[in-house]
PDB file of C-alpha atoms and ligand atoms in Angstrom:
ATOM      1  CA  UNK Y 104      53.245 -21.280 -73.853  1.00  0.00           C
ATOM      2  CA  UNK Y 105      49.594 -21.952 -74.465  1.00  0.00           C
ATOM      3  CA  UNK Y 106      48.309 -20.017 -77.506  1.00  0.00           C
ATOM      4  CA  UNK Y 107      45.155 -18.889 -75.737  1.00  0.00           C
ATOM      5  CA  UNK Y 108      47.151 -17.279 -72.987  1.00  0.00           C
ATOM      6  CA  UNK Y 109      49.415 -15.011 -74.991  1.00  0.00           C
ATOM      7  CA  UNK Y 110      48.258 -11.735 -73.440  1.00  0.00           C
ATOM      8  CA  UNK Y 111      50.657 -11.508 -70.543  1.00  0.00           C
ATOM      9  CA  UNK Y 112      47.931 -10.668 -68.050  1.00  0.00           C
ATOM     10  CA  UNK Y 113      45.204 -13.229 -68.967  1.00  0.00           C
ATOM     11  CA  UNK Y 114      45.806 -16.003 -66.483  1.00  0.00           C
ATOM     12  CA  UNK Y 115      48.935 -17.195 -64.764  1.00  0.00           C
ATOM     13  CA  UNK Y 116      48.362 -18.757 -61.368  1.00  0.00           C
ATOM     14  CA  UNK Y 117      45.842 -21.283 -62.701  1.00  0.00           C
ATOM     15  CA  UNK Y 118      48.070 -22.355 -65.574  1.00  0.00           C
ATOM     16  CA  UNK Y 119      49.921 -25.632 -65.916  1.00  0.00           C
ATOM     17  CA  UNK Y 120      53.069 -23.655 -66.699  1.00  0.00           C
ATOM     18  CA  UNK Y 121      52.905 -21.964 -63.321  1.00  0.00           C
ATOM     19  CA  UNK Y 122      52.338 -25.227 -61.446  1.00  0.00           C
ATOM     20  CA  UNK Y 123      53.165 -28.576 -63.040  1.00  0.00           C
ATOM     21  CA  UNK Y 124      51.565 -30.797 -60.392  1.00  0.00           C
ATOM     22  CA  UNK Y 125      47.813 -31.188 -59.964  1.00  0.00           C
ATOM     23  CA  UNK Y 126      46.174 -29.138 -57.238  1.00  0.00           C
ATOM     24  CA  UNK Y 127      44.684 -31.364 -54.554  1.00  0.00           C
ATOM     25  CA  UNK Y 128      41.957 -30.084 -52.277  1.00  0.00           C
ATOM     26  CA  UNK Y 129      41.122 -31.735 -48.951  1.00  0.00           C
ATOM     27  CA  UNK Y 130      37.482 -31.731 -47.916  1.00  0.00           C
ATOM     28  CA  UNK Y 131      37.278 -33.682 -44.667  1.00  0.00           C
ATOM     29  CA  UNK Y 132      38.939 -37.020 -45.480  1.00  0.00           C
ATOM     30  CA  UNK Y 133      38.411 -36.631 -49.237  1.00  0.00           C
ATOM     31  CA  UNK Y 134      41.198 -35.443 -51.509  1.00  0.00           C
ATOM     32  CA  UNK Y 135      39.751 -33.859 -54.633  1.00  0.00           C
ATOM     33  CA  UNK Y 136      42.149 -33.810 -57.584  1.00  0.00           C
ATOM     34  CA  UNK Y 137      43.931 -36.981 -56.491  1.00  0.00           C
ATOM     35  CA  UNK Y 138      43.385 -40.499 -57.873  1.00  0.00           C
ATOM     36  CA  UNK Y 139      40.084 -40.461 -56.024  1.00  0.00           C
ATOM     37  CA  UNK Y 140      36.954 -39.914 -58.107  1.00  0.00           C
ATOM     38  CA  UNK Y 141      34.306 -37.976 -56.203  1.00  0.00           C
ATOM     39  CA  UNK Y 142      30.592 -37.655 -56.745  1.00  0.00           C
ATOM     40  CA  UNK Y 143      28.700 -34.651 -55.413  1.00  0.00           C
ATOM     41  CA  UNK Y 144      25.013 -35.575 -55.426  1.00  0.00           C
ATOM     42  CA  UNK Y 145      21.750 -34.161 -54.187  1.00  0.00           C
ATOM     43  CA  UNK Y 146      18.698 -32.196 -55.180  1.00  0.00           C
ATOM     44  CA  UNK Y 147      18.765 -29.135 -57.404  1.00  0.00           C
ATOM     45  CA  UNK Y 148      17.019 -27.260 -54.591  1.00  0.00           C
ATOM     46  CA  UNK Y 149      16.603 -27.981 -50.908  1.00  0.00           C
ATOM     47  CA  UNK Y 150      12.810 -28.221 -50.654  1.00  0.00           C
ATOM     48  CA  UNK Y 151      12.248 -29.557 -47.139  1.00  0.00           C
ATOM     49  CA  UNK Y 152      14.178 -31.221 -44.354  1.00  0.00           C
ATOM     50  CA  UNK Y 153      12.599 -34.578 -45.188  1.00  0.00           C
ATOM     51  CA  UNK Y 154      13.436 -34.369 -48.894  1.00  0.00           C
ATOM     52  CA  UNK Y 155      17.047 -33.403 -48.186  1.00  0.00           C
ATOM     53  CA  UNK Y 156      17.651 -36.039 -45.525  1.00  0.00           C
ATOM     54  CA  UNK Y 157      16.094 -38.831 -47.557  1.00  0.00           C
ATOM     55  CA  UNK Y 158      18.291 -37.883 -50.521  1.00  0.00           C
ATOM     56  CA  UNK Y 159      21.399 -37.437 -48.370  1.00  0.00           C
ATOM     57  CA  UNK Y 160      21.160 -40.900 -46.820  1.00  0.00           C
ATOM     58  CA  UNK Y 161      20.424 -42.518 -50.181  1.00  0.00           C
ATOM     59  CA  UNK Y 162      23.300 -40.872 -52.059  1.00  0.00           C
ATOM     60  CA  UNK Y 163      25.673 -41.654 -49.205  1.00  0.00           C
ATOM     61  CA  UNK Y 164      24.583 -45.278 -49.218  1.00  0.00           C
ATOM     62  CA  UNK Y 165      25.166 -45.381 -52.991  1.00  0.00           C
ATOM     63  CA  UNK Y 166      28.709 -43.989 -52.597  1.00  0.00           C
ATOM     64  CA  UNK Y 167      28.504 -40.218 -53.089  1.00  0.00           C
ATOM     65  CA  UNK Y 168      31.135 -38.399 -51.036  1.00  0.00           C
ATOM     66  CA  UNK Y 169      29.553 -34.929 -50.969  1.00  0.00           C
ATOM     67  CA  UNK Y 170      25.999 -33.620 -50.741  1.00  0.00           C
ATOM     68  CA  UNK Y 171      24.673 -30.756 -52.847  1.00  0.00           C
ATOM     69  CA  UNK Y 172      21.492 -28.700 -52.540  1.00  0.00           C
ATOM     70  CA  UNK Y 173      20.558 -25.193 -53.640  1.00  0.00           C
ATOM     71  CA  UNK Y 174      19.269 -22.758 -51.016  1.00  0.00           C
ATOM     72  CA  UNK Y 175      19.513 -19.656 -53.216  1.00  0.00           C
ATOM     73  CA  UNK Y 176      18.393 -20.639 -56.717  1.00  0.00           C
ATOM     74  CA  UNK Y 177      19.241 -18.690 -59.883  1.00  0.00           C
ATOM     75  CA  UNK Y 178      15.911 -19.180 -61.705  1.00  0.00           C
ATOM     76  CA  UNK Y 179      15.322 -17.826 -65.201  1.00  0.00           C
ATOM     77  CA  UNK Y 180      11.811 -16.689 -64.244  1.00  0.00           C
ATOM     78  CA  UNK Y 181      11.064 -14.628 -61.128  1.00  0.00           C
ATOM     79  CA  UNK Y 182       7.871 -16.705 -60.716  1.00  0.00           C
ATOM     80  CA  UNK Y 183       9.781 -19.981 -60.305  1.00  0.00           C
ATOM     81  CA  UNK Y 184      10.719 -21.409 -56.898  1.00  0.00           C
ATOM     82  CA  UNK Y 185      13.630 -19.310 -55.637  1.00  0.00           C
ATOM     83  CA  UNK Y 186      14.880 -21.611 -52.863  1.00  0.00           C
ATOM     84  CA  UNK Y 187      14.470 -21.667 -49.083  1.00  0.00           C
ATOM     85  CA  UNK Y 188      17.333 -19.247 -48.364  1.00  0.00           C
ATOM     86  CA  UNK Y 189      18.848 -19.524 -44.892  1.00  0.00           C
ATOM     87  CA  UNK Y 190      16.365 -22.226 -43.882  1.00  0.00           C
ATOM     88  CA  UNK Y 191      17.825 -24.332 -46.710  1.00  0.00           C
ATOM     89  CA  UNK Y 192      21.345 -23.700 -45.393  1.00  0.00           C
ATOM     90  CA  UNK Y 193      20.226 -24.885 -41.950  1.00  0.00           C
ATOM     91  CA  UNK Y 194      18.835 -28.108 -43.430  1.00  0.00           C
ATOM     92  CA  UNK Y 195      22.126 -28.663 -45.271  1.00  0.00           C
ATOM     93  CA  UNK Y 196      24.053 -28.237 -42.012  1.00  0.00           C
ATOM     94  CA  UNK Y 197      21.695 -30.715 -40.316  1.00  0.00           C
ATOM     95  CA  UNK Y 198      22.144 -33.209 -43.150  1.00  0.00           C
ATOM     96  CA  UNK Y 199      25.920 -32.919 -42.767  1.00  0.00           C
ATOM     97  CA  UNK Y 200      25.613 -33.401 -39.026  1.00  0.00           C
ATOM     98  CA  UNK Y 201      23.507 -36.550 -39.467  1.00  0.00           C
ATOM     99  CA  UNK Y 202      25.220 -38.211 -42.432  1.00  0.00           C
ATOM    100  CA  UNK Y 203      28.768 -36.869 -42.126  1.00  0.00           C
ATOM    101  CA  UNK Y 204      28.712 -35.795 -45.796  1.00  0.00           C
ATOM    102  CA  UNK Y 205      30.350 -32.419 -46.503  1.00  0.00           C
ATOM    103  CA  UNK Y 206      27.910 -30.044 -48.219  1.00  0.00           C
ATOM    104  CA  UNK Y 207      28.029 -27.829 -51.303  1.00  0.00           C
ATOM    105  CA  UNK Y 208      25.736 -24.923 -52.117  1.00  0.00           C
ATOM    106  CA  UNK Y 209      25.630 -21.930 -54.433  1.00  0.00           C
ATOM    107  CA  UNK Y 210      26.051 -18.311 -53.416  1.00  0.00           C
ATOM    108  CA  UNK Y 211      24.649 -15.718 -55.809  1.00  0.00           C
ATOM    109  CA  UNK Y 212      24.994 -12.438 -53.956  1.00  0.00           C
ATOM    110  CA  UNK Y 213      28.025 -10.675 -52.480  1.00  0.00           C
ATOM    111  CA  UNK Y 214      25.871  -9.876 -49.423  1.00  0.00           C
ATOM    112  CA  UNK Y 215      25.329 -13.591 -48.678  1.00  0.00           C
ATOM    113  CA  UNK Y 216      28.929 -14.781 -48.962  1.00  0.00           C
ATOM    114  CA  UNK Y 217      29.699 -14.787 -45.212  1.00  0.00           C
ATOM    115  CA  UNK Y 218      26.358 -16.384 -44.366  1.00  0.00           C
ATOM    116  CA  UNK Y 219      26.683 -19.194 -46.906  1.00  0.00           C
ATOM    117  CA  UNK Y 220      30.329 -19.795 -46.006  1.00  0.00           C
ATOM    118  CA  UNK Y 221      29.377 -20.209 -42.350  1.00  0.00           C
ATOM    119  CA  UNK Y 222      27.148 -23.200 -43.207  1.00  0.00           C
ATOM    120  CA  UNK Y 223      28.838 -25.153 -45.998  1.00  0.00           C
ATOM    121  CA  UNK Y 224      32.088 -26.937 -46.896  1.00  0.00           C
ATOM    122  CA  UNK Y 225      32.327 -25.943 -50.570  1.00  0.00           C
ATOM    123  CA  UNK Y 226      30.971 -22.734 -52.108  1.00  0.00           C
ATOM    124  CA  UNK Y 227      29.486 -23.041 -55.593  1.00  0.00           C
ATOM    125  CA  UNK Y 228      29.595 -20.213 -58.111  1.00  0.00           C
ATOM    126  CA  UNK Y 229      26.959 -20.882 -60.752  1.00  0.00           C
ATOM    127  CA  UNK Y 230      27.179 -20.543 -64.511  1.00  0.00           C
ATOM    128  CA  UNK Y 231      25.270 -17.255 -64.459  1.00  0.00           C
ATOM    129  CA  UNK Y 232      27.769 -15.704 -62.068  1.00  0.00           C
ATOM    130  CA  UNK Y 233      31.001 -16.978 -63.564  1.00  0.00           C
ATOM    131  CA  UNK Y 234      31.897 -13.448 -64.606  1.00  0.00           C
ATOM    132  CA  UNK Y 235      30.413 -11.637 -61.606  1.00  0.00           C
ATOM    133  CA  UNK Y 236      33.834 -10.303 -60.730  1.00  0.00           C
ATOM    134  CA  UNK Y 237      32.822  -8.597 -57.486  1.00  0.00           C
ATOM    135  CA  UNK Y 238      31.367 -11.870 -56.256  1.00  0.00           C
ATOM    136  CA  UNK Y 239      34.525 -13.738 -57.306  1.00  0.00           C
ATOM    137  CA  UNK Y 240      36.702 -11.236 -55.450  1.00  0.00           C
ATOM    138  CA  UNK Y 241      34.648 -11.500 -52.284  1.00  0.00           C
ATOM    139  CA  UNK Y 242      34.765 -15.319 -52.341  1.00  0.00           C
ATOM    140  CA  UNK Y 243      38.523 -15.282 -52.986  1.00  0.00           C
ATOM    141  CA  UNK Y 244      38.974 -13.911 -49.440  1.00  0.00           C
ATOM    142  CA  UNK Y 245      37.574 -17.102 -47.899  1.00  0.00           C
ATOM    143  CA  UNK Y 246      39.599 -20.088 -46.811  1.00  0.00           C
ATOM    144  CA  UNK Y 247      37.077 -22.477 -48.311  1.00  0.00           C
ATOM    145  CA  UNK Y 248      37.046 -24.665 -51.439  1.00  0.00           C
ATOM    146  CA  UNK Y 249      35.131 -23.272 -54.389  1.00  0.00           C
ATOM    147  CA  UNK Y 250      33.446 -24.997 -57.308  1.00  0.00           C
ATOM    148  CA  UNK Y 251      33.307 -22.690 -60.314  1.00  0.00           C
ATOM    149  CA  UNK Y 252      30.761 -23.628 -62.975  1.00  0.00           C
ATOM    150  CA  UNK Y 253      31.471 -22.757 -66.592  1.00  0.00           C
ATOM    151  CA  UNK Y 254      29.453 -19.788 -67.856  1.00  0.00           C
ATOM    152  CA  UNK Y 255      26.752 -20.684 -70.366  1.00  0.00           C
ATOM    153  CA  UNK Y 256      28.622 -18.923 -73.170  1.00  0.00           C
ATOM    154  CA  UNK Y 257      32.125 -18.839 -71.739  1.00  0.00           C
ATOM    155  CA  UNK Y 258      35.231 -19.948 -73.603  1.00  0.00           C
ATOM    156  CA  UNK Y 259      37.832 -21.955 -71.745  1.00  0.00           C
ATOM    157  CA  UNK Y 260      40.021 -18.855 -71.602  1.00  0.00           C
ATOM    158  CA  UNK Y 261      37.252 -16.735 -70.059  1.00  0.00           C
ATOM    159  CA  UNK Y 262      36.576 -19.506 -67.560  1.00  0.00           C
ATOM    160  CA  UNK Y 263      40.249 -19.764 -66.583  1.00  0.00           C
ATOM    161  CA  UNK Y 264      40.454 -15.987 -66.210  1.00  0.00           C
ATOM    162  CA  UNK Y 265      37.467 -16.150 -63.840  1.00  0.00           C
ATOM    163  CA  UNK Y 266      39.240 -18.871 -61.831  1.00  0.00           C
ATOM    164  CA  UNK Y 267      42.332 -16.646 -61.806  1.00  0.00           C
ATOM    165  CA  UNK Y 268      40.370 -14.123 -59.712  1.00  0.00           C
ATOM    166  CA  UNK Y 269      40.249 -16.640 -56.869  1.00  0.00           C
ATOM    167  CA  UNK Y 270      43.942 -17.508 -56.934  1.00  0.00           C
ATOM    168  CA  UNK Y 271      44.898 -13.876 -57.374  1.00  0.00           C
ATOM    169  CA  UNK Y 272      42.729 -13.035 -54.357  1.00  0.00           C
ATOM    170  CA  UNK Y 273      44.440 -15.698 -52.242  1.00  0.00           C
ATOM    171  CA  UNK Y 274      42.195 -18.757 -52.526  1.00  0.00           C
ATOM    172  CA  UNK Y 275      43.686 -21.561 -54.606  1.00  0.00           C
ATOM    173  CA  UNK Y 276      41.191 -24.273 -53.614  1.00  0.00           C
ATOM    174  CA  UNK Y 277      39.307 -24.091 -56.882  1.00  0.00           C
ATOM    175  CA  UNK Y 278      37.453 -26.861 -58.728  1.00  0.00           C
ATOM    176  CA  UNK Y 279      36.282 -26.199 -62.296  1.00  0.00           C
ATOM    177  CA  UNK Y 280      32.931 -27.711 -63.309  1.00  0.00           C
ATOM    178  CA  UNK Y 281      31.848 -28.165 -66.922  1.00  0.00           C
ATOM    179  CA  UNK Y 282      28.033 -27.912 -67.096  1.00  0.00           C
ATOM    180  CA  UNK Y 283      27.320 -27.498 -70.791  1.00  0.00           C
ATOM    181  CA  UNK Y 284      27.297 -24.509 -73.096  1.00  0.00           C
ATOM    182  CA  UNK Y 285      24.765 -22.828 -75.374  1.00  0.00           C
ATOM    183  CA  UNK Y 286      24.880 -24.037 -78.967  1.00  0.00           C
ATOM    184  CA  UNK Y 287      22.329 -24.245 -81.812  1.00  0.00           C
ATOM    185  CA  UNK Y 288      21.297 -27.714 -80.577  1.00  0.00           C
ATOM    186  CA  UNK Y 289      18.070 -27.510 -78.605  1.00  0.00           C
ATOM    187  CA  UNK Y 290      17.246 -31.183 -78.083  1.00  0.00           C
ATOM    188  CA  UNK Y 291      19.419 -31.061 -74.997  1.00  0.00           C
ATOM    189  CA  UNK Y 292      19.248 -28.174 -72.508  1.00  0.00           C
ATOM    190  CA  UNK Y 293      22.935 -27.428 -73.111  1.00  0.00           C
ATOM    191  CA  UNK Y 294      25.719 -29.063 -75.096  1.00  0.00           C
ATOM    192  CA  UNK Y 295      28.016 -30.846 -72.666  1.00  0.00           C
ATOM    193  CA  UNK Y 296      31.552 -30.027 -73.768  1.00  0.00           C
ATOM    194  CA  UNK Y 297      33.472 -33.083 -72.621  1.00  0.00           C
ATOM    195  CA  UNK Y 298      36.504 -32.065 -74.648  1.00  0.00           C
ATOM    196  CA  UNK Y 299      36.868 -29.272 -72.086  1.00  0.00           C
ATOM    197  CA  UNK Y 300      38.044 -31.880 -69.583  1.00  0.00           C
ATOM    198  CA  UNK Y 301      41.304 -32.990 -71.273  1.00  0.00           C
ATOM    199  CA  UNK Y 302      41.794 -29.454 -72.605  1.00  0.00           C
ATOM    200  CA  UNK Y 303      41.627 -27.993 -69.085  1.00  0.00           C
ATOM    201  CA  UNK Y 304      43.924 -30.719 -67.798  1.00  0.00           C
ATOM    202  CA  UNK Y 305      46.516 -29.495 -70.305  1.00  0.00           C
ATOM    203  CA  UNK Y 306      45.962 -25.805 -69.615  1.00  0.00           C
ATOM    204  CA  UNK Y 307      45.548 -25.883 -65.851  1.00  0.00           C
ATOM    205  CA  UNK Y 308      46.463 -27.770 -62.681  1.00  0.00           C
ATOM    206  CA  UNK Y 309      43.014 -27.319 -61.114  1.00  0.00           C
ATOM    207  CA  UNK Y 310      40.648 -30.270 -60.568  1.00  0.00           C
ATOM    208  CA  UNK Y 311      37.877 -30.624 -63.161  1.00  0.00           C
ATOM    209  CA  UNK Y 312      34.363 -31.887 -62.466  1.00  0.00           C
ATOM    210  CA  UNK Y 313      31.482 -32.491 -64.860  1.00  0.00           C
ATOM    211  CA  UNK Y 314      27.776 -31.835 -64.280  1.00  0.00           C
ATOM    212  CA  UNK Y 315      25.873 -34.025 -66.758  1.00  0.00           C
ATOM    213  CA  UNK Y 316      22.530 -32.987 -65.206  1.00  0.00           C
ATOM    214  CA  UNK Y 317      22.588 -29.341 -66.331  1.00  0.00           C
ATOM    215  CA  UNK Y 318      24.830 -30.429 -69.202  1.00  0.00           C
ATOM    216  CA  UNK Y 319      22.027 -32.414 -70.829  1.00  0.00           C
ATOM    217  CA  UNK Y 320      18.781 -31.424 -69.083  1.00  0.00           C
ATOM    218  CA  UNK Y 321      17.471 -34.985 -69.550  1.00  0.00           C
ATOM    219  CA  UNK Y 322      17.796 -37.639 -66.871  1.00  0.00           C
ATOM    220  CA  UNK Y 323      18.099 -40.464 -69.424  1.00  0.00           C
ATOM    221  CA  UNK Y 324      21.317 -38.892 -70.737  1.00  0.00           C
ATOM    222  CA  UNK Y 325      22.899 -38.313 -67.338  1.00  0.00           C
ATOM    223  CA  UNK Y 326      24.383 -41.772 -66.690  1.00  0.00           C
ATOM    224  CA  UNK Y 327      26.034 -42.213 -70.126  1.00  0.00           C
ATOM    225  CA  UNK Y 328      27.545 -38.733 -69.944  1.00  0.00           C
ATOM    226  CA  UNK Y 329      28.690 -39.333 -66.361  1.00  0.00           C
ATOM    227  CA  UNK Y 330      30.571 -42.455 -67.460  1.00  0.00           C
ATOM    228  CA  UNK Y 331      32.013 -40.568 -70.425  1.00  0.00           C
ATOM    229  CA  UNK Y 332      33.206 -37.814 -68.071  1.00  0.00           C
ATOM    230  CA  UNK Y 333      35.076 -40.351 -65.965  1.00  0.00           C
ATOM    231  CA  UNK Y 334      36.632 -41.765 -69.147  1.00  0.00           C
ATOM    232  CA  UNK Y 335      37.582 -38.259 -70.308  1.00  0.00           C
ATOM    233  CA  UNK Y 336      39.658 -37.729 -67.168  1.00  0.00           C
ATOM    234  CA  UNK Y 337      37.326 -35.754 -64.912  1.00  0.00           C
ATOM    235  CA  UNK Y 338      38.108 -35.744 -61.186  1.00  0.00           C
ATOM    236  CA  UNK Y 339      34.483 -36.022 -60.216  1.00  0.00           C
ATOM    237  CA  UNK Y 340      30.845 -35.397 -60.997  1.00  0.00           C
ATOM    238  CA  UNK Y 341      28.049 -33.176 -59.803  1.00  0.00           C
ATOM    239  CA  UNK Y 342      24.705 -34.933 -60.190  1.00  0.00           C
ATOM    240  CA  UNK Y 343      21.164 -33.877 -59.367  1.00  0.00           C
ATOM    241  CA  UNK Y 344      19.219 -36.538 -57.476  1.00  0.00           C
ATOM    242  CA  UNK Y 345      15.663 -36.333 -56.144  1.00  0.00           C
ATOM    243  CA  UNK Y 346      13.531 -38.953 -54.365  1.00  0.00           C
ATOM    244  CA  UNK Y 347      10.582 -37.959 -56.520  1.00  0.00           C
ATOM    245  CA  UNK Y 348      11.795 -36.157 -59.656  1.00  0.00           C
ATOM    246  CA  UNK Y 349       8.311 -35.702 -61.129  1.00  0.00           C
ATOM    247  CA  UNK Y 350       7.339 -33.556 -58.129  1.00  0.00           C
ATOM    248  CA  UNK Y 351      10.606 -31.610 -57.825  1.00  0.00           C
ATOM    249  CA  UNK Y 352      10.406 -27.815 -57.378  1.00  0.00           C
ATOM    250  CA  UNK Y 353      13.197 -27.398 -59.938  1.00  0.00           C
ATOM    251  CA  UNK Y 354      15.043 -29.439 -62.555  1.00  0.00           C
ATOM    252  CA  UNK Y 355      13.011 -32.638 -62.052  1.00  0.00           C
ATOM    253  CA  UNK Y 356      13.409 -33.599 -65.716  1.00  0.00           C
ATOM    254  CA  UNK Y 357      17.180 -33.868 -65.333  1.00  0.00           C
ATOM    255  CA  UNK Y 358      17.234 -35.411 -61.847  1.00  0.00           C
ATOM    256  CA  UNK Y 359      17.974 -39.080 -61.257  1.00  0.00           C
ATOM    257  CA  UNK Y 360      15.745 -40.905 -58.830  1.00  0.00           C
ATOM    258  CA  UNK Y 361      17.410 -42.739 -55.945  1.00  0.00           C
ATOM    259  CA  UNK Y 362      17.431 -46.102 -57.702  1.00  0.00           C
ATOM    260  CA  UNK Y 363      18.903 -44.839 -60.971  1.00  0.00           C
ATOM    261  CA  UNK Y 364      21.546 -42.925 -59.059  1.00  0.00           C
ATOM    262  CA  UNK Y 365      22.562 -46.106 -57.223  1.00  0.00           C
ATOM    263  CA  UNK Y 366      22.770 -47.964 -60.567  1.00  0.00           C
ATOM    264  CA  UNK Y 367      24.994 -45.251 -62.019  1.00  0.00           C
ATOM    265  CA  UNK Y 368      27.288 -45.469 -58.994  1.00  0.00           C
ATOM    266  CA  UNK Y 369      27.664 -49.215 -59.558  1.00  0.00           C
ATOM    267  CA  UNK Y 370      28.708 -48.578 -63.174  1.00  0.00           C
ATOM    268  CA  UNK Y 371      31.159 -45.881 -62.105  1.00  0.00           C
ATOM    269  CA  UNK Y 372      32.658 -48.260 -59.555  1.00  0.00           C
ATOM    270  CA  UNK Y 373      33.167 -50.839 -62.299  1.00  0.00           C
ATOM    271  CA  UNK Y 374      34.728 -48.364 -64.737  1.00  0.00           C
ATOM    272  CA  UNK Y 375      36.941 -46.384 -62.335  1.00  0.00           C
ATOM    273  CA  UNK Y 376      39.640 -49.052 -61.725  1.00  0.00           C
ATOM    274  CA  UNK Y 377      40.056 -49.583 -65.486  1.00  0.00           C
ATOM    275  CA  UNK Y 378      41.059 -45.918 -65.660  1.00  0.00           C
ATOM    276  CA  UNK Y 379      43.252 -46.066 -62.537  1.00  0.00           C
ATOM    277  CA  UNK Y 380      40.751 -44.038 -60.511  1.00  0.00           C
ATOM    278  CA  UNK Y 381      39.513 -44.911 -57.037  1.00  0.00           C
ATOM    279  CA  UNK Y 382      35.975 -44.575 -55.804  1.00  0.00           C
ATOM    280  CA  UNK Y 383      36.200 -43.769 -52.113  1.00  0.00           C
ATOM    281  CA  UNK Y 384      34.618 -46.359 -49.842  1.00  0.00           C
ATOM    282  CA  UNK Y 385      32.122 -44.907 -47.425  1.00  0.00           C
ATOM    283  CA  UNK Y 386      33.099 -45.993 -43.941  1.00  0.00           C
ATOM    284  CA  UNK Y 387      30.536 -46.021 -41.026  1.00  0.00           C
TER     285      UNK Y 387
HETATM  286  C1  PEP L 673      22.954 -25.810 -60.047  1.00  0.00           C
HETATM  287  O1  PEP L 673      23.982 -26.507 -59.936  1.00  0.00           O
HETATM  288  O2  PEP L 673      21.953 -25.971 -59.362  1.00  0.00           O
HETATM  289  C2  PEP L 673      22.922 -24.749 -61.076  1.00  0.00           C
HETATM  290  C3  PEP L 673      22.017 -23.775 -61.033  1.00  0.00           C
HETATM  291  O3  PEP L 673      23.850 -24.927 -62.021  1.00  0.00           O
HETATM  292  P1  PEP L 673      24.357 -23.943 -63.200  1.00  0.00           P
HETATM  293  O4  PEP L 673      24.856 -22.710 -62.511  1.00  0.00           O
HETATM  294  O5  PEP L 673      25.404 -24.749 -63.856  1.00  0.00           O
HETATM  295  O6  PEP L 673      23.171 -23.675 -64.081  1.00  0.00           O
HETATM  296 MN1   MN L 674      19.531 -27.440 -61.079  1.00  0.00          MN
END
């Protein structure tokens, strides 16, 4: 029995004891949690149809298997760009239609769950909402994969208990995503806890992704941490990419441009086979 999980009621369904084999989640032809290594890429925020489509085609060409883009943005300041809302969801659906890439976006409000679910393939719960238990409960009713970001100050146990809400509510298609935690270090935006990856693999059967963009806050650190995440045993990555990071409406300083993203994908493709992981070939 894992020491962190001694209270009988903490988490059960997400634990490795409950299920020995890894959970695999099918998203179109992709199987997340298998030998395949998946990269979810795209802009922090959907800003316009042109920006999203340009990014979508470029990340697909480079080998990403899923497209991300925020329509409802959890911004620290109310004066910052808040996202395009439903218009952003429509652009994501159009980008999926055109490129064939499944799409991922965040939902922040219980009232938007149905709306967001009607447009996207994977629902993202952001760090700030990891312990929004009413939101978790509402999302658990959907038959749709979920990516659950780690809370900014959440322990692994708290994170697993949050994931437990989904399985308890009937949705076991859950991907955990490490995105950095608050520490005393302020050179980086957050401290990316890569040890969480092998730790979660021991504690849980759920797939684990890493987001080195929010995890570092600096685009120069994204590629090295992405490669380290693959080496640490992650099942995939979530990476912010923008055609013009210096003019991005949000998180430009941590976004890779299209060229640097393509270079990272080449490195990942070289490293993956050494670690017995497969990068999925994009057909079409
Ligand atoms: C995001 O992925 O755009 C995001 C806001 O991430 P986080 O919730 O990890 O801050
Ligand atoms: Mn962002």
